Structures are given as C-alpha cells and as structure tokens.
CSV table of C-alpha atoms in Angstrom, one decimal:
chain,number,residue,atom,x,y,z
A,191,UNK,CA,2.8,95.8,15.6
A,192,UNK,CA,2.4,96.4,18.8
A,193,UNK,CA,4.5,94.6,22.0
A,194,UNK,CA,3.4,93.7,25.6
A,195,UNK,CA,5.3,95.3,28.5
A,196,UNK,CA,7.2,92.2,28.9
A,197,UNK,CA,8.6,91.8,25.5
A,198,UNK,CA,9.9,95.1,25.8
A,199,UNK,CA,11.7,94.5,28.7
A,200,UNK,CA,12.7,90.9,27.5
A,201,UNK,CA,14.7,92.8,24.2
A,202,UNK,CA,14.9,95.8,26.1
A,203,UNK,CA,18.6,95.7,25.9
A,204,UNK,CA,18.9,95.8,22.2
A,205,UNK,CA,15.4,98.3,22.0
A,206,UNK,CA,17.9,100.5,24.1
A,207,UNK,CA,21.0,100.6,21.7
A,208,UNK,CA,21.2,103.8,19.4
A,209,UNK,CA,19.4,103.3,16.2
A,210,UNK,CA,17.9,99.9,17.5
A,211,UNK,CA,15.1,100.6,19.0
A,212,UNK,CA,11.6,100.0,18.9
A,213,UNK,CA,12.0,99.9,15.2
A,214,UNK,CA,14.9,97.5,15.1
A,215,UNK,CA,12.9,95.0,17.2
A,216,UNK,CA,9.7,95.4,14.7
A,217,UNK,CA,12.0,93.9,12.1
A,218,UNK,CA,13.7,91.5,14.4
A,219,UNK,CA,9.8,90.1,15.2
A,220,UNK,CA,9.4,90.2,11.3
A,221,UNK,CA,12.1,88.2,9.8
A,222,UNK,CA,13.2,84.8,9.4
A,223,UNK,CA,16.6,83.6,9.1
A,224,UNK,CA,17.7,80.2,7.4
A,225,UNK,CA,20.9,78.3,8.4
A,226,UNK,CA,22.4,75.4,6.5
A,227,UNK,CA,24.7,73.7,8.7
A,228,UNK,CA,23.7,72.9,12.6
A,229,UNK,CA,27.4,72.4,13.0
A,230,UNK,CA,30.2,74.6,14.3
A,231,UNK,CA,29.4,77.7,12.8
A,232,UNK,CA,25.3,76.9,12.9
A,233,UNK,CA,25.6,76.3,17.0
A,234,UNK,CA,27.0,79.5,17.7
A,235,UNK,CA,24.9,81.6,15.0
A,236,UNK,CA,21.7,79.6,16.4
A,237,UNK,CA,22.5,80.1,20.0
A,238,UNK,CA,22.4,84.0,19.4
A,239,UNK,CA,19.9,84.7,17.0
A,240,UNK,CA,17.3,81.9,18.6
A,241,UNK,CA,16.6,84.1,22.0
A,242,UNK,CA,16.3,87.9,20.0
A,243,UNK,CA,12.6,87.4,19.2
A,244,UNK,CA,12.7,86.6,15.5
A,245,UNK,CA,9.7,85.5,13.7
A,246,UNK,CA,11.4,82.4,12.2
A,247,UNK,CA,14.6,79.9,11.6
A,248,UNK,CA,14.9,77.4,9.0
A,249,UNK,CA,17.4,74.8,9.4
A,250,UNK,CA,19.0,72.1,7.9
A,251,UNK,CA,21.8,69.3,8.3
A,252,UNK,CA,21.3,65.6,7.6
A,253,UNK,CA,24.0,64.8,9.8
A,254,UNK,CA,23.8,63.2,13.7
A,255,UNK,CA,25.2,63.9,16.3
A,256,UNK,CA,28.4,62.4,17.5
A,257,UNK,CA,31.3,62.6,20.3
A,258,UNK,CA,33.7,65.0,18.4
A,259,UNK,CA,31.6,67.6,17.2
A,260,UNK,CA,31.0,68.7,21.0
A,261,UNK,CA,33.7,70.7,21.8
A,262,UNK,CA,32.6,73.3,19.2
A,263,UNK,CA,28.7,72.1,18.4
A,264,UNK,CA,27.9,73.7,21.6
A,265,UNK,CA,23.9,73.7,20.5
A,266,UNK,CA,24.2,69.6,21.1
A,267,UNK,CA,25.4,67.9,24.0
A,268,UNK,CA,26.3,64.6,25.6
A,269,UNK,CA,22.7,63.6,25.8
A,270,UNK,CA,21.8,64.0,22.1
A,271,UNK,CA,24.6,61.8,20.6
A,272,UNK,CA,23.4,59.8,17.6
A,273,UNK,CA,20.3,62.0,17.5
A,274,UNK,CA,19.7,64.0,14.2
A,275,UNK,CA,21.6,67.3,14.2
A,276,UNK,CA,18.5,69.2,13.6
A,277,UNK,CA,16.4,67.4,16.3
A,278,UNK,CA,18.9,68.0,18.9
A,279,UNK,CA,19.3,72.1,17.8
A,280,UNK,CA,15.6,72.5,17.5
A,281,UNK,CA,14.9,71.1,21.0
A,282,UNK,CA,17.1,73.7,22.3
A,283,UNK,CA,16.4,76.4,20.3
A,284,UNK,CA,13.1,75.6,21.7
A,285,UNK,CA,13.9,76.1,25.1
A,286,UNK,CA,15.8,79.3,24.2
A,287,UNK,CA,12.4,80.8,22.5
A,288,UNK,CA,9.6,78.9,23.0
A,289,UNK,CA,7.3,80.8,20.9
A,290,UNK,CA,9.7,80.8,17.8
A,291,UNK,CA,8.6,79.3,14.4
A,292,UNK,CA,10.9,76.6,13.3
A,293,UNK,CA,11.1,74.7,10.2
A,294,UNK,CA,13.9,71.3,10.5
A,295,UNK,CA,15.1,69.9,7.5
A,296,UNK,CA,17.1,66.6,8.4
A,297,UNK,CA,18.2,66.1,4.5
A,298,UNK,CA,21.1,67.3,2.3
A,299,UNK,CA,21.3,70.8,0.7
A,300,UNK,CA,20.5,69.8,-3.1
A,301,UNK,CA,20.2,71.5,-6.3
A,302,UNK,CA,16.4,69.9,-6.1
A,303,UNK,CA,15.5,71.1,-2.7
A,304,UNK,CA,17.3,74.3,-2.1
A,305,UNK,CA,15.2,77.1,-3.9
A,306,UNK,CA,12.2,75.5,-2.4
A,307,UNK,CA,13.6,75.2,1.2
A,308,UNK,CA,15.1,79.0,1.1
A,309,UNK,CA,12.6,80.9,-1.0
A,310,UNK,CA,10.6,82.2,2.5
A,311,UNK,CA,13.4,83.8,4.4
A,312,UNK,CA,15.1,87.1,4.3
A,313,UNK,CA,18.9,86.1,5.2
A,314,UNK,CA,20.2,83.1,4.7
A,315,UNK,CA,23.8,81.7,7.0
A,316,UNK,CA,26.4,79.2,5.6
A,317,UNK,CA,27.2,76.5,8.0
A,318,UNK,CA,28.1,73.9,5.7
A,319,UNK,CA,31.0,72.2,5.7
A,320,UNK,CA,32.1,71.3,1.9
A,321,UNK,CA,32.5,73.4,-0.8
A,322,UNK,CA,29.7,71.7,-3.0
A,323,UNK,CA,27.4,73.5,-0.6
A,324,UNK,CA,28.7,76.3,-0.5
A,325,UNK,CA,28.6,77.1,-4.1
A,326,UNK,CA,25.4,75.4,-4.4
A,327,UNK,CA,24.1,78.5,-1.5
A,328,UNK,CA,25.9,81.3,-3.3
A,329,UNK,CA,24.6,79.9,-6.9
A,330,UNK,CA,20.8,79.6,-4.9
A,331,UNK,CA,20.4,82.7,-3.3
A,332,UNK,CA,22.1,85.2,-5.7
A,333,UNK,CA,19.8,83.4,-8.1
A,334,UNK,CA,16.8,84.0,-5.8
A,335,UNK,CA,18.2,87.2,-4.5
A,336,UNK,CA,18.2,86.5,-1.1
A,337,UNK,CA,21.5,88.0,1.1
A,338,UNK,CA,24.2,85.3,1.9
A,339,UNK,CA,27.0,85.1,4.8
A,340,UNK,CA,28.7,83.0,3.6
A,341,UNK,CA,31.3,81.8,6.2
A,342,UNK,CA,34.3,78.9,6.5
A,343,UNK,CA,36.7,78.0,9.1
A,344,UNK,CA,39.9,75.6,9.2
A,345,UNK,CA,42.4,75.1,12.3
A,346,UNK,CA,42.5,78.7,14.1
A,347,UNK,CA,41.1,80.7,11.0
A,348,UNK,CA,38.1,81.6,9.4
A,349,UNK,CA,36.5,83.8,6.6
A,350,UNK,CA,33.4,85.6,6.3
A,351,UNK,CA,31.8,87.3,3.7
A,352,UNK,CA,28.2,88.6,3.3
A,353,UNK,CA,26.5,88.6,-0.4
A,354,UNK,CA,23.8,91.0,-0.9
A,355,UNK,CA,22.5,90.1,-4.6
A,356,UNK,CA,23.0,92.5,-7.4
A,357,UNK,CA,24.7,94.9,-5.1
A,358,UNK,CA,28.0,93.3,-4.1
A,359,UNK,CA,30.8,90.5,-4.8
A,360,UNK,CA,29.1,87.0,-5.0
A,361,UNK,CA,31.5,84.1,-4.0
A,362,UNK,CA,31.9,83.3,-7.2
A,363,UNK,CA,33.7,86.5,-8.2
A,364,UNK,CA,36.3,85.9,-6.0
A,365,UNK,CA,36.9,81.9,-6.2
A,366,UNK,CA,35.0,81.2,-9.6
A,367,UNK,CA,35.4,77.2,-9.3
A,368,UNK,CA,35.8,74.4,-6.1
A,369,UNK,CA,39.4,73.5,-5.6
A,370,UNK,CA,39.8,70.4,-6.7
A,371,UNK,CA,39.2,67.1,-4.1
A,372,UNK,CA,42.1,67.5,-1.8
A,373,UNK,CA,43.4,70.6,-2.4
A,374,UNK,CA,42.7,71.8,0.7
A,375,UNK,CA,42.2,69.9,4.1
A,376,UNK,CA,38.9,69.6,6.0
A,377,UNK,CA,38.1,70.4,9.5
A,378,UNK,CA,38.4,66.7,10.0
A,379,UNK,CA,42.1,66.0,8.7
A,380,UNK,CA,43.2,69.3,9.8
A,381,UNK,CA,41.5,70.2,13.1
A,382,UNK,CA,39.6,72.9,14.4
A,383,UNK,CA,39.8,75.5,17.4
A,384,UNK,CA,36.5,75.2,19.1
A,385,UNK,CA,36.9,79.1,19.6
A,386,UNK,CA,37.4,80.4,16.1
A,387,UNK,CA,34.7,78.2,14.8
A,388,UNK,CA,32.6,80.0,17.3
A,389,UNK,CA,33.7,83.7,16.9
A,390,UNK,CA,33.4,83.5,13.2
A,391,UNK,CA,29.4,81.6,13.7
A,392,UNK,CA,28.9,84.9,15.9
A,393,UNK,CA,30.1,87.2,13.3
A,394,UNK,CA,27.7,85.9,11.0
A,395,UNK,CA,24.9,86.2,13.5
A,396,UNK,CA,25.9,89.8,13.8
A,397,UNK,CA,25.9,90.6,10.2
A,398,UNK,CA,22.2,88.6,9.7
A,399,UNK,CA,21.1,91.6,12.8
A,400,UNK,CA,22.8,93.8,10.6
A,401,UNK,CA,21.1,92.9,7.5
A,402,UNK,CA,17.6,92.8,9.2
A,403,UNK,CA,17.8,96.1,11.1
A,404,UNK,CA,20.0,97.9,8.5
A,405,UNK,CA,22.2,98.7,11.1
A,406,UNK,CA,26.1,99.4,10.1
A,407,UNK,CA,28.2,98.9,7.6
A,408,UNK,CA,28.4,95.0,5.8
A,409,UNK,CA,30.9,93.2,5.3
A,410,UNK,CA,29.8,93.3,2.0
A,411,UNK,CA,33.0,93.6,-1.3
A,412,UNK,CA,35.1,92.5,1.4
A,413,UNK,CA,36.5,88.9,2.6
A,414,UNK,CA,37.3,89.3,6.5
A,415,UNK,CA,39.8,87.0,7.4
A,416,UNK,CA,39.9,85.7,11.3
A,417,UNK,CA,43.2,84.6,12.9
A,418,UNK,CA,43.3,83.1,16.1
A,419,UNK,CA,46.7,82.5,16.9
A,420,UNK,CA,47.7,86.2,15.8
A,421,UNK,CA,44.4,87.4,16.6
A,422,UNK,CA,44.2,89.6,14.0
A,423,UNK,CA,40.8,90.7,12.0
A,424,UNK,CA,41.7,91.6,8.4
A,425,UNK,CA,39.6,92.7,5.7
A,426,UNK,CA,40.6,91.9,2.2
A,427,UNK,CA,39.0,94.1,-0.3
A,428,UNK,CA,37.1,92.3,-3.0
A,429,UNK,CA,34.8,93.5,-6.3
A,430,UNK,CA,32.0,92.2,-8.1
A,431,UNK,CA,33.4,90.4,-11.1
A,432,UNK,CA,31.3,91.6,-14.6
A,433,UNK,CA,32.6,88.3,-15.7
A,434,UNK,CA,30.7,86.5,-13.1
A,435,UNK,CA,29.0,83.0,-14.3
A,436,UNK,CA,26.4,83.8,-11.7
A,437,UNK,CA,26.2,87.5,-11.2
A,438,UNK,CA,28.0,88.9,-14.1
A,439,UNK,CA,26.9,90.8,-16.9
A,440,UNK,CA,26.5,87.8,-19.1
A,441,UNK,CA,25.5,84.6,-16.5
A,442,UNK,CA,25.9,81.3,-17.6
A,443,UNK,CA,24.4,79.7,-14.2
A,444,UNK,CA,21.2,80.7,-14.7
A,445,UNK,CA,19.5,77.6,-12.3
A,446,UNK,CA,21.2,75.7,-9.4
A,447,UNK,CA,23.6,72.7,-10.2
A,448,UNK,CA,24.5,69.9,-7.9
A,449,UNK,CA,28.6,70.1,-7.8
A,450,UNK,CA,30.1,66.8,-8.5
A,451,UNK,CA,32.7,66.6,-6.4
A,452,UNK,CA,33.9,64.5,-3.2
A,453,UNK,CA,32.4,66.0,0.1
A,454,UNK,CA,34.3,67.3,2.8
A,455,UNK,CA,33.9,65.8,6.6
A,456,UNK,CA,33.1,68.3,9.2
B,226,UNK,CA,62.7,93.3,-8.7
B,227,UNK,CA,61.9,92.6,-5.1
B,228,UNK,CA,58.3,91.6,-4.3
B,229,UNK,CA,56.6,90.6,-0.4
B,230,UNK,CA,54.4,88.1,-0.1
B,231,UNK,CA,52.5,86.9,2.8
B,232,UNK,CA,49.6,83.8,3.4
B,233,UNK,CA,46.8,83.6,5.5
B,234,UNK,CA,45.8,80.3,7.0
B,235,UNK,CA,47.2,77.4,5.6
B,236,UNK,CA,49.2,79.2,3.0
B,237,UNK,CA,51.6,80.7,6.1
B,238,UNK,CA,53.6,78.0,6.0
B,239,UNK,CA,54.6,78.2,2.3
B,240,UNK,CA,55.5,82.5,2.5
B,241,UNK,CA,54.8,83.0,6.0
B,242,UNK,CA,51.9,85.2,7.7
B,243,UNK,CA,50.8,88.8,6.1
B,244,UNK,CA,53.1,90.9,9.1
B,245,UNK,CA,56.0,88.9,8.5
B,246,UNK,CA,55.7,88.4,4.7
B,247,UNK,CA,58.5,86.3,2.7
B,248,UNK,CA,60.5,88.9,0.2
B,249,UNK,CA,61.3,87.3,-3.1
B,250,UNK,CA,63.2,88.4,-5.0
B,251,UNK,CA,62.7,87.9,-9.3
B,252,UNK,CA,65.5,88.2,-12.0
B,253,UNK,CA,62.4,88.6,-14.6
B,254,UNK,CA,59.0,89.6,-14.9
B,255,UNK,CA,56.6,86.7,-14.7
B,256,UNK,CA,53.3,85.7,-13.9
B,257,UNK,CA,52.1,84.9,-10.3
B,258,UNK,CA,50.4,81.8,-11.7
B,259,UNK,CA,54.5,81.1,-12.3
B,260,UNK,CA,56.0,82.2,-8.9
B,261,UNK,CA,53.6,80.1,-6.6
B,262,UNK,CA,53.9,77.3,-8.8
B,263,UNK,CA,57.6,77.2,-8.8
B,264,UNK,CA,56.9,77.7,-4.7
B,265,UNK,CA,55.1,74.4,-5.1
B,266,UNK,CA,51.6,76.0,-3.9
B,267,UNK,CA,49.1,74.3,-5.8
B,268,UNK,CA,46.4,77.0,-7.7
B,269,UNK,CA,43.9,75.3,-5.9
B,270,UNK,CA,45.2,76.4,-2.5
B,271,UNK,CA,44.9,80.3,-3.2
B,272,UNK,CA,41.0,81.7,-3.2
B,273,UNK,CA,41.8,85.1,-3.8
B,274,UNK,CA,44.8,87.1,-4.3
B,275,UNK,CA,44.9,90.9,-2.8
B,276,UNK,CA,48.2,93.0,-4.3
B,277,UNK,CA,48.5,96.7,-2.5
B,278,UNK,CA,44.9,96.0,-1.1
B,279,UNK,CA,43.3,95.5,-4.8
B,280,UNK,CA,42.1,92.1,-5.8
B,281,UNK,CA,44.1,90.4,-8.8
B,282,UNK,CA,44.2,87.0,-10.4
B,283,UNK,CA,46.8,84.4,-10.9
B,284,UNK,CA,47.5,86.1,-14.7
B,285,UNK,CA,49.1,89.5,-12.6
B,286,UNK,CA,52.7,90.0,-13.7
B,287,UNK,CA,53.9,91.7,-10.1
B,288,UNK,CA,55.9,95.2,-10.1
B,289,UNK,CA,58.6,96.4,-8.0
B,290,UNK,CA,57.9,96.6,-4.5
B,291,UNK,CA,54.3,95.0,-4.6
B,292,UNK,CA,52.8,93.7,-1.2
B,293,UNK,CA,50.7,90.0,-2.3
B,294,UNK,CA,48.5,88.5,0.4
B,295,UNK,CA,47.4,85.1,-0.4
B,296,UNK,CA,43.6,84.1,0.8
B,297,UNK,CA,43.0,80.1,0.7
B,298,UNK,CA,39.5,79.1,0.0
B,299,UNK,CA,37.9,76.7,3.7
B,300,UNK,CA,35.4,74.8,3.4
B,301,UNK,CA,34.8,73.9,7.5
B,302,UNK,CA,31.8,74.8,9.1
C-alpha cells in the first residue's frame, strides 16, 4: 500500500508517534470497525475513529433521534431530531471522512441478524444500552472470535472492558447472567453526565486503535472502572472463568440467543 | 473479625466509595452472599466482586482484615 503526499500529512500526526508510524496507518487504512449503539458512547467513539483513515464502520441503532439525547449524542444535533439515529451519524461521519466505507443498519441487534451483520469487521464497540445486548455482543463475537469493548455507563461512572476471544476474560466470566429487570437503574431513570458517557466512548475508541495497530497494553483480564465525581481510574483485576458458558472449557452457548428480558431506555 | 468494604457507582451509597470503605465488623464467619444480603444489596446489584485485588464470588467466606470492592453491572450507553 502505498499513500499520496497528502494522506501522509493528513495522519501525519499519528504516522509521527513512536511505534505508529507508517505501519500503524497501513492497518488503520485496512481495518474496519463495527459499533452497536449510535448513542452516548457510539457518538464519542464515532467522532474519533471516523476522521483516522479507516477502511470501514458498521453501525447500528434502530432508535431516532430525540431532544434529550443531545447533550451527550454529540454525533446528532438539533437539526436531526426525529431522524434515524444511524442516518443522522452517517451524514456526519460523512463529512468527517468523505471517502470512508459505511454500512447503517437502522434495526435492533438480534440473535438472527448479529453474526451476519458483524462477521466482516475486525473490532467490534458496545454502545448499547440494555443488558440483552450486551450479552447478546459478548455471546456473538466470542463465538465468532472477533475482539469486544465492551463498555457501560450510569450517572458519573462507567466500565470498560476489552474481550479478545480465547485469550482473555469474556463478560460472561465475570457477570455470568443479566440482573434481573430492575435491579439496576437505566440511564433514563437515573441520569447521565454528558462527560463520563463521553470519556468512557473515547476510551473504547482508544483501545479499538490499540487493538488494530497492536499498540500497548489492553485492557484485557481487567474491568476499568471510571468515576467522575472522584475522578479516579481503577482497574479491577478479572480472569477467564474455565467454567464459562461461552468461553469455558466445557460451553453450553454454543450459538447466539435472544435474552428475554425487559429492555433498558437510553 | 473486622472486614472493609467499599462500592463503586451505585453501590457507594450502601458501603460507601473504595477510599473511604465501610468497616464491618462479623461475630462469625459467613458468606458474602450473607453479609450483602443482610445489608439489603440485592445479588443483582453486584457484577463482580474483587477481595485484595483477586476476583471472588458471592460463595467467599471473608478473612480477617480483607479489603472487598463491589463492581455493579451498567447497562447505559
């Protein structure tokens, strides 16, 4: 692969950084990134990883736009309210990389679609904003090992954890089931800093460049738990659990199952 | 046997934040399955459970002197 004078100086910042490089950017042009979840977490991952040159992004949300997602939804705006989710996104992921391959889904994340939909990309970012997703993108891509950041956020906290298939914790080995229906409050009954939802989106985006370039250590066996109001960044040491139902020694989820279970709201 | 044991998130306001962990202290050895339920924390609430820095489950019969961080699972995206 060669590159033009002016994509070099476009990424010349990150072609710059120790152990980037030239190299760095020739998997940057090559891979292709899914998010599930144009939402919180999805805007500020999107709005990062659209401009770096990557060869594609897949995503997908079924939801439109509306008033209160825009303090934190910063990939919509007032303009786009009551337009699909992923409309609104791709038209500015557009602008932010014209020449960008995109592939919109504007449908739910189902055990019917999901293998299908995710099979073609090399990292895959959790955006979603119920648990039946969740565990229906761990179950789907350490089932199709694909690597997972897996990622969730509630008032001025969040968690992220990345899931590389085979080699590491899955979700699963640390929270085996879904809490049952409201155990634990939603974004919508218990609010949301703008901020955190951000930060943690961006620290997903940095571990995808991570996983692509092979840059770093992962955040990989570990849960990294975000506090805004402390501000404190802790990492909670996890293992892979040989009793795993989806990556143990013996798995009993051996295809992906639609969790039956009352959604959350974003 | 005394025993510290600290949330993050939501679960700070049942033992308060990792830095300023709630000590407890227990008359007998039981299960943590046991203490957090007679804390009214529902087993729903806690994702993953980290004594000294090593992951656990809700079966682990605490020692003397053990530091518990509580992780809740969040769903928000």
């Amino acid at each position: 692969m060669l590159f033009s004078t002016d994509y070099l100086e476009q990424f010349s910042r990150h072609v710059r950084l120790p152990n980037f490089g030239i190299e760095g950017q020739k998997k940057i042009a090559a891979a292709r990134i899914f998010i599930a979840g144009a939402g919180g977490l999805g805007s500020a991952a999107l709005t990062y990883l659209a401009p770096i040159g990557l060869k594609k992004i897949g995503l997908i949300d079924s939801d439109t736009v509306e008033i209160s997602n825009l303090p934190r939804q910063i990939i919509h705006d007032q303009t786009k309210i009551g337009q699909l989710k992923v409309t609104s996104a791709g038209e500015r992921i557009k602008q932010l990389n014209p020449t960008l391959e995109l592939a919109l889904h504007s449908e739910r994340l189902k055990a019917v679609n999901i293998l299908e939909i995710i099979k073609e990309y090399d990292v895959v970012l959790d955006g979603t904003d119920n648990f039946a997703s969740k565990y229906l993108l761990n179950d789907a891509c350490v089932i199709s090992g694909i690597p997972l950041v897996h990622a969730g956020v509630l008032r001025f906290s969040g968690q992220v954890m990345t899931i590389q298939p085979g080699r590491s914790a899955c979700y699963r080995c640390v929270f085996r089931e879904p809490p049952s229906p409201g155990a634990v409050p939603t974004c919508s009954e218990a609010g949301i800093l703008n901020t955190a939802a951000g930060i943690v989106g961006l620290i997903q985006a940095t571990e995808a460049i991570k996983l692509i370039t092979g840059l770093g250590d992962l955040l990989t066996n570990q849960l990294l738990v975000f506090d805004a109001l402390s501000m404190k960044f802790r990492n909670v040491e996890i293992k892979p659990d040989p009793d795993c139902p989806v990556c143990g020694q013996n798995p009993t989820i051996k295809t992906v199952e639609d969790l039956k279970m009352v959604e959350g709201q974003n | 046997m005394k025993i510290k044991l600290g949330g993050y998130g939501i679960l700070k306001n049942y033992v308060g934040p990792p830095e300023n962990a709630r000590e407890i202290e227990l008359p007998q050895a039981k299960s943590l399955k046991d203490i957090l339920q007679e804390m009214g924390i529902p087993d729903g609430m806690v994702m993953l459970i980290s004594v000294n820095d090593e992951q656990k489950n809700l079966d682990y019969v605490p020692q003397e002197g053990d530091e518990i961080k509580l992780v809740p699972p969040v769903s928000g995206g």
